[in-house]
mmCIF file of C-alpha atoms in Angstrom:
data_model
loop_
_atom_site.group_PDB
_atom_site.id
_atom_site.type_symbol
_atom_site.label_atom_id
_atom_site.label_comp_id
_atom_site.label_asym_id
_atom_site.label_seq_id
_atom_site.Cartn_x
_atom_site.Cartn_y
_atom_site.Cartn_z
ATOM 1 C CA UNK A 1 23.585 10.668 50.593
ATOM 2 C CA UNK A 2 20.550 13.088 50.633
ATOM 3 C CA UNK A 3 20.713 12.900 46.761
ATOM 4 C CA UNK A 4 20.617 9.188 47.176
ATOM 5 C CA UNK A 5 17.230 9.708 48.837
ATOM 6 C CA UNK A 6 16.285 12.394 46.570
ATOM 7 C CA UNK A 7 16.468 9.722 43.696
ATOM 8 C CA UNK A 8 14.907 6.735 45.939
ATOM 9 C CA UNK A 9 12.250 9.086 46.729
ATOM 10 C CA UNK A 10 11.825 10.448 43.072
ATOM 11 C CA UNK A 11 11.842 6.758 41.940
ATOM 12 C CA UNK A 12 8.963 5.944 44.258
ATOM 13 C CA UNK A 13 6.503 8.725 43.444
ATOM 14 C CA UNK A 14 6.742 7.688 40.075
ATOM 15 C CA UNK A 15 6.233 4.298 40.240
ATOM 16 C CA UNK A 16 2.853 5.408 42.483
ATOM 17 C CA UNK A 17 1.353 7.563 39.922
ATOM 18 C CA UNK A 18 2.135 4.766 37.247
ATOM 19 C CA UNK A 19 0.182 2.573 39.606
ATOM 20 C CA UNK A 20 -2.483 4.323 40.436
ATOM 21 C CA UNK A 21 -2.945 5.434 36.788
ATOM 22 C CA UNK A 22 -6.143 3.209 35.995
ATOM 23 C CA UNK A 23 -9.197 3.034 37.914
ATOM 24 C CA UNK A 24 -8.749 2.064 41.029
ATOM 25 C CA UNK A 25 -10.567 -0.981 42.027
ATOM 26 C CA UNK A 26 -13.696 -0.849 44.789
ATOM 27 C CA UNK A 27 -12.612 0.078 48.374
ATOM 28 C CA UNK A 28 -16.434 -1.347 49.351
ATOM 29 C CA UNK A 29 -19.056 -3.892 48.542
ATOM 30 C CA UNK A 30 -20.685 -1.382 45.950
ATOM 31 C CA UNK A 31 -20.897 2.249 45.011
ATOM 32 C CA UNK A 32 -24.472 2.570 43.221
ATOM 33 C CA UNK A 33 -24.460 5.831 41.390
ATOM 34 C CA UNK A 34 -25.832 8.457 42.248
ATOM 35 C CA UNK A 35 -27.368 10.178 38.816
ATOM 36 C CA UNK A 36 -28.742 13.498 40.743
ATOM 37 C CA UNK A 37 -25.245 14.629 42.638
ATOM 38 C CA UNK A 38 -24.201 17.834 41.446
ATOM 39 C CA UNK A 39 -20.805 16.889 41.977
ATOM 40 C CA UNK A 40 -17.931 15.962 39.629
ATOM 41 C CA UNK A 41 -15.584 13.657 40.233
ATOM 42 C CA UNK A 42 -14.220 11.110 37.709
ATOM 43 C CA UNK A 43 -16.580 8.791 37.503
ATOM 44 C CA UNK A 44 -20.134 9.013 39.318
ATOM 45 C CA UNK A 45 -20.359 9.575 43.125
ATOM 46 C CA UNK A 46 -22.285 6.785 45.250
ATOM 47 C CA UNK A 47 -25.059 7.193 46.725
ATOM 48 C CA UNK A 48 -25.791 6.542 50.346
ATOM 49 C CA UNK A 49 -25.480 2.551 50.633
ATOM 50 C CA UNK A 50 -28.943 2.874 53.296
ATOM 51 C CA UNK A 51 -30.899 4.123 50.126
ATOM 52 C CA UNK A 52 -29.794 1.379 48.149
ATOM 53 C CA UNK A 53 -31.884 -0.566 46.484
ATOM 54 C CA UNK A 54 -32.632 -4.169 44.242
ATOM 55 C CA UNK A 55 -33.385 -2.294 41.070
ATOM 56 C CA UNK A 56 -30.164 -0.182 41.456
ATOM 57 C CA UNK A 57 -28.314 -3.439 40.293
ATOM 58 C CA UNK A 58 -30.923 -4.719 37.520
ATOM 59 C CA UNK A 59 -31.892 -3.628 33.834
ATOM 60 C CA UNK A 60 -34.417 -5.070 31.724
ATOM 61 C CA UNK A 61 -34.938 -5.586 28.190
ATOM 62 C CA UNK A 62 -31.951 -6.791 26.463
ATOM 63 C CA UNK A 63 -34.391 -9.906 25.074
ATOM 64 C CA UNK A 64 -36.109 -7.013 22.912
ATOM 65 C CA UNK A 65 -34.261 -6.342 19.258
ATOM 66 C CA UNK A 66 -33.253 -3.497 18.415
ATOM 67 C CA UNK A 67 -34.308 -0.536 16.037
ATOM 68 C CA UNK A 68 -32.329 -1.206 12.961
ATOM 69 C CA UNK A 69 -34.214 1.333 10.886
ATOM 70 C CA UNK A 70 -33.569 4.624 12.421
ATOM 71 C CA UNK A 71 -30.222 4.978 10.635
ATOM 72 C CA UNK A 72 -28.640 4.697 7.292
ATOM 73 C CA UNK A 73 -26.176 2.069 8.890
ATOM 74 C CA UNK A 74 -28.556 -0.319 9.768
ATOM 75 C CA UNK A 75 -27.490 -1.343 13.016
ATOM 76 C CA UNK A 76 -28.844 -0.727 16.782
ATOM 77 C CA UNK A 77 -26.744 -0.551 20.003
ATOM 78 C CA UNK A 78 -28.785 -0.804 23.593
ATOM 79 C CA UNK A 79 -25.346 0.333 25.892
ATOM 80 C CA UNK A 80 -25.900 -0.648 29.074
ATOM 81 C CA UNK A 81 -23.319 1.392 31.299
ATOM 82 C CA UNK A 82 -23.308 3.485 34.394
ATOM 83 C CA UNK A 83 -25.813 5.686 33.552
ATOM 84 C CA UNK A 84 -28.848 3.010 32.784
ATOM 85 C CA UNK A 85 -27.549 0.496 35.218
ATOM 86 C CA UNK A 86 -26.224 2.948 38.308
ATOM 87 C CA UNK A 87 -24.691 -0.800 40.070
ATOM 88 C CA UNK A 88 -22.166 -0.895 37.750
ATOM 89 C CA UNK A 89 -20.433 2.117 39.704
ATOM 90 C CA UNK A 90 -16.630 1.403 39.971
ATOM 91 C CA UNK A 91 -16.995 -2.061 39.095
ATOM 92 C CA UNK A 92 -15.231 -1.161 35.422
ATOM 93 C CA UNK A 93 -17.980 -3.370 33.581
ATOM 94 C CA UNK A 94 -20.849 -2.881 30.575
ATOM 95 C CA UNK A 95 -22.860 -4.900 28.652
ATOM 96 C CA UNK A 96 -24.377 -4.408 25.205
ATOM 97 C CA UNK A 97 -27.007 -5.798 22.936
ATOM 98 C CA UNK A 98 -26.058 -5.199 18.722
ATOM 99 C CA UNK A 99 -28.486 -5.755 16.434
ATOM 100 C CA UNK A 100 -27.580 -5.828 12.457
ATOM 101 C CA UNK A 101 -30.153 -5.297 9.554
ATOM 102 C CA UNK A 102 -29.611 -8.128 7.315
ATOM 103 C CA UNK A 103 -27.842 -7.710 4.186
ATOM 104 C CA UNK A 104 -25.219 -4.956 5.036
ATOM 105 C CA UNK A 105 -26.726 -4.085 8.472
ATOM 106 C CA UNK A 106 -23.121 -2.005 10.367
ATOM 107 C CA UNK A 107 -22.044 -1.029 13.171
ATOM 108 C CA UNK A 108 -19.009 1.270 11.519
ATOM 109 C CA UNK A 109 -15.526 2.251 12.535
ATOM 110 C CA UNK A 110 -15.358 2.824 15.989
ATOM 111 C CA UNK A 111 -13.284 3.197 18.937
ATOM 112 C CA UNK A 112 -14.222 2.689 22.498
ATOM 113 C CA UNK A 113 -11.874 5.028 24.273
ATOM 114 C CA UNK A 114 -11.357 4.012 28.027
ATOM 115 C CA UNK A 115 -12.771 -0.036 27.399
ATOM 116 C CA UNK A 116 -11.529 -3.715 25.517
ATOM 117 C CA UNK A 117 -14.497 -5.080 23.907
ATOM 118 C CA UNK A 118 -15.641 -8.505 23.085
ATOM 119 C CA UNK A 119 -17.956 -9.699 21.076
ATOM 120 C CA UNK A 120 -20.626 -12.521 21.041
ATOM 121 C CA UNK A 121 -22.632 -13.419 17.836
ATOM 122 C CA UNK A 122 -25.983 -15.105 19.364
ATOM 123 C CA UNK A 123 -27.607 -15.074 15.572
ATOM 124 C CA UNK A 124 -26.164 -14.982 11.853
ATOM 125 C CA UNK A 125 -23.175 -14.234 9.990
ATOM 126 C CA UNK A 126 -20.680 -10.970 11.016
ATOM 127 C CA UNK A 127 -17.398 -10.194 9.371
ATOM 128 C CA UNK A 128 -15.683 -7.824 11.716
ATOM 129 C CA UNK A 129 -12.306 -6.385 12.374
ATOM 130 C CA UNK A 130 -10.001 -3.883 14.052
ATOM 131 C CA UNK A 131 -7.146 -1.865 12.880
ATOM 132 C CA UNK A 132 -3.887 -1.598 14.944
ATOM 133 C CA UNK A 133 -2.625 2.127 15.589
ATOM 134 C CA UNK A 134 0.693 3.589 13.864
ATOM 135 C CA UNK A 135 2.852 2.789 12.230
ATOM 136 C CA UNK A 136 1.452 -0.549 10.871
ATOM 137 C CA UNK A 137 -1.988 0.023 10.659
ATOM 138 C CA UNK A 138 -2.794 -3.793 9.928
ATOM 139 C CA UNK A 139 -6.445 -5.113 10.034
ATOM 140 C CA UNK A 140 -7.372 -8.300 11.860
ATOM 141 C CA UNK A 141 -10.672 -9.472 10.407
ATOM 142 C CA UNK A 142 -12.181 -12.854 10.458
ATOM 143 C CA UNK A 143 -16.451 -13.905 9.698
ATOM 144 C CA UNK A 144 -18.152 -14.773 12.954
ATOM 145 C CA UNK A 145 -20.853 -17.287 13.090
ATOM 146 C CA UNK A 146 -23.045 -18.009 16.138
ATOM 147 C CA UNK A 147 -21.364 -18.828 19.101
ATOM 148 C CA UNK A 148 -18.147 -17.077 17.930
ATOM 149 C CA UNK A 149 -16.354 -14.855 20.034
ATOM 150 C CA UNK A 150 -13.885 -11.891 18.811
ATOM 151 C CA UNK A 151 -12.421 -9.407 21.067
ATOM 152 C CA UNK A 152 -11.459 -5.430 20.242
ATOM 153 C CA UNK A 153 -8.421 -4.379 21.611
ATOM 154 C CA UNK A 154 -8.776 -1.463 23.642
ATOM 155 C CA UNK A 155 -8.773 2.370 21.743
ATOM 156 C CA UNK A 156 -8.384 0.109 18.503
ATOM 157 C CA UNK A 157 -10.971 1.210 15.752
ATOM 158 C CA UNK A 158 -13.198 -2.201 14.942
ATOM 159 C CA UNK A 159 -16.379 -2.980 13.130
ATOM 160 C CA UNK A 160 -18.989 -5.475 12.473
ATOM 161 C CA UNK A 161 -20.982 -5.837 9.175
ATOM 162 C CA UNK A 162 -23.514 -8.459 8.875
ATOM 163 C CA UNK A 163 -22.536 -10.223 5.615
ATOM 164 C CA UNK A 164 -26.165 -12.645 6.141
ATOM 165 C CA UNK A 165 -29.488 -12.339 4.428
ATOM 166 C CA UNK A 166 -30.891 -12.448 8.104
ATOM 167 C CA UNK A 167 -31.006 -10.190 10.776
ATOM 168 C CA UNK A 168 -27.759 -11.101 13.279
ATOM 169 C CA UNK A 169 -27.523 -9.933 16.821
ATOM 170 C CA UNK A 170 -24.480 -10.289 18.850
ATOM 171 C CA UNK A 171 -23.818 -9.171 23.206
ATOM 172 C CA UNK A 172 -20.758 -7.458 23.507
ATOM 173 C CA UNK A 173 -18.741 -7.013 27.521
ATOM 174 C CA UNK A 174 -16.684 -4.007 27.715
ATOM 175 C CA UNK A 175 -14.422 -3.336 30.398
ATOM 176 C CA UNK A 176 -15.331 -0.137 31.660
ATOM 177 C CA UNK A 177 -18.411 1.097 33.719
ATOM 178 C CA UNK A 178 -18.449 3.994 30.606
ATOM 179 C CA UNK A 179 -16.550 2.627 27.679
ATOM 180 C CA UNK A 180 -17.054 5.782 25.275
ATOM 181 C CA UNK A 181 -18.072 5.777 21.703
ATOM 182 C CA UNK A 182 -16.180 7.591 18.911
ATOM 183 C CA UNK A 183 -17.540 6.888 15.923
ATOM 184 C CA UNK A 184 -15.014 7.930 13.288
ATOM 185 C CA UNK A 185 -17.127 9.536 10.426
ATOM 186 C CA UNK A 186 -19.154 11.379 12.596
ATOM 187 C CA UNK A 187 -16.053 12.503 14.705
ATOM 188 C CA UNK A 188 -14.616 13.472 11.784
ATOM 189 C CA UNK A 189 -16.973 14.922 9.745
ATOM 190 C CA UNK A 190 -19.829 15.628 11.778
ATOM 191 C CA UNK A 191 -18.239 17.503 14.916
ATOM 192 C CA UNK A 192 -19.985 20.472 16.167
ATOM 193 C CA UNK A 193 -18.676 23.302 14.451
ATOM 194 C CA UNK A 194 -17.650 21.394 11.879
ATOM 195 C CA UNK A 195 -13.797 21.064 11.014
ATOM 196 C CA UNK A 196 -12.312 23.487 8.886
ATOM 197 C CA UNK A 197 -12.364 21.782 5.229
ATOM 198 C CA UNK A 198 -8.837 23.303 4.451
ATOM 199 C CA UNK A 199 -7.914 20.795 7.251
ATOM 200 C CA UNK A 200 -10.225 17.734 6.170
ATOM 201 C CA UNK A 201 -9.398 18.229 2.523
ATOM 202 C CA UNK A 202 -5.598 18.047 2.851
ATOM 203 C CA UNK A 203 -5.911 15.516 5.765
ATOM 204 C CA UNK A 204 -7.544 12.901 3.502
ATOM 205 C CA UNK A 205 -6.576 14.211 -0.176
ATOM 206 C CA UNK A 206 -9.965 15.649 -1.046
ATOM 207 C CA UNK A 207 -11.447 18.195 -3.083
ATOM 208 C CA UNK A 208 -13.388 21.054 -0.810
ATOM 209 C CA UNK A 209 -16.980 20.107 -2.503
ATOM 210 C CA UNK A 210 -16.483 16.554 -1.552
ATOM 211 C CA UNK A 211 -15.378 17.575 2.334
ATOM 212 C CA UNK A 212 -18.504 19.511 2.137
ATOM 213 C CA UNK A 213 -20.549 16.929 1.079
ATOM 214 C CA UNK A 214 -19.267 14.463 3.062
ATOM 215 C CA UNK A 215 -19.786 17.351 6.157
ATOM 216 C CA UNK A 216 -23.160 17.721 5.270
ATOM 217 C CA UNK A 217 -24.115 14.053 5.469
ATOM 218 C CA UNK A 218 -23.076 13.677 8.845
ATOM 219 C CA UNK A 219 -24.254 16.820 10.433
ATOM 220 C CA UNK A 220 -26.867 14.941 11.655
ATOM 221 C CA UNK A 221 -25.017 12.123 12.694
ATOM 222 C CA UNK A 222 -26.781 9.851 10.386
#
């Protein structure tokens, strides 16, 4: 009998931990971050709701286009998350505005790590995709025109490439409060040190001087 309860008991814990394994969602009306607590905790810890304010739940400027000169890429990203928008505390929710030079203008492979993703065009012509994980590895992919919608699976790695001779801008939702960007070239070949190039060379079948030019042209994260 008290291995019966042993096992119930077991059974139990485990199913708690598997619930409780995502965020949790809001035990109040709001949790506005607060930015200047020297405490960690997984995720950002509120502020007193008495200093709360309007403009804690309010960001401006996603009318303005992007920046899509600064990179070789061609592509902008204004992220608004947790940290520009301190609101959005616990509420597992961001927003983002993605503006693509025209004529090849990318936002390359990617993963978001902790959000889904989906995608809006509001002007021009994307092709975009995402890859499913192992063992298939197959690519979704489909050309987005305005008022198309596409959505990123979760961890997946996706892209967009505009494929107009016009600038294109698309608003993207992601479902966490800090979705994470890994952006796989620069992950790979731009991390900080850098990789040894015995490992990137026999990862991905490449001669040494190519790793280290490859290394070299994302040291910067260009």
């Amino acid at each position: 009998m008290a291995y019966c309860t042993l096992f119930l008991f077991t059974l139990l814990a485990l199913a708690s931990s598997q619930a409780f394994a995502s965020d949790p969602s809001p035990l109040q009306d709001f949790c506005v971050a607060d930015n200047s607590s020297k405490v960690f905790v997984n995720g950002v810890v509120c502020k007193d709701s008495a200093d709360v304010k309007p403009e804690d739940f309010f960001f401006s400027g996603l009318d303005k286009a992007g920046d899509t000169t600064k990179n070789l890429v061609g592509s902008n990203v204004t992220l608004v998350n947790v940290q520009r928008l301190a609101g959005l505390n616990t509420l597992g929710i961001s927003i983002a505005r993605l503006d693509y030079a025209p004529n090849g203008g990318l936002n390359p492979p990617h993963t978001h790590p902790r959000a889904t993703e989906v995608l809006t065009v509001i002007e021009g012509t994307l092709y975009v995709g995402f890859v499913t994980s192992f063992p298939n590895f197959k690519l979704f992919s489909k050309v987005l025109n305005k008022g198309d919608v596409f959505v990123f699976p979760e961890g997946l790695i996706h892209f967009q490439f505009n494929i107009g001779n016009v600038p294109a801008v698309a608003f993207a939702g992601l479902s966490s409060q800090n979705p994470g960007l890994i952006t796989v070239a620069n992950a790979v070949f731009g991390s900080n040190p850098p990789i040894s190039d015995d490992v990137l060379s026999k990862a991905f079948q490449l001669d040494k001087k190519t790793v280290d030019w490859l290394q070299a042209q994302f040291s910067n994260n260009n």
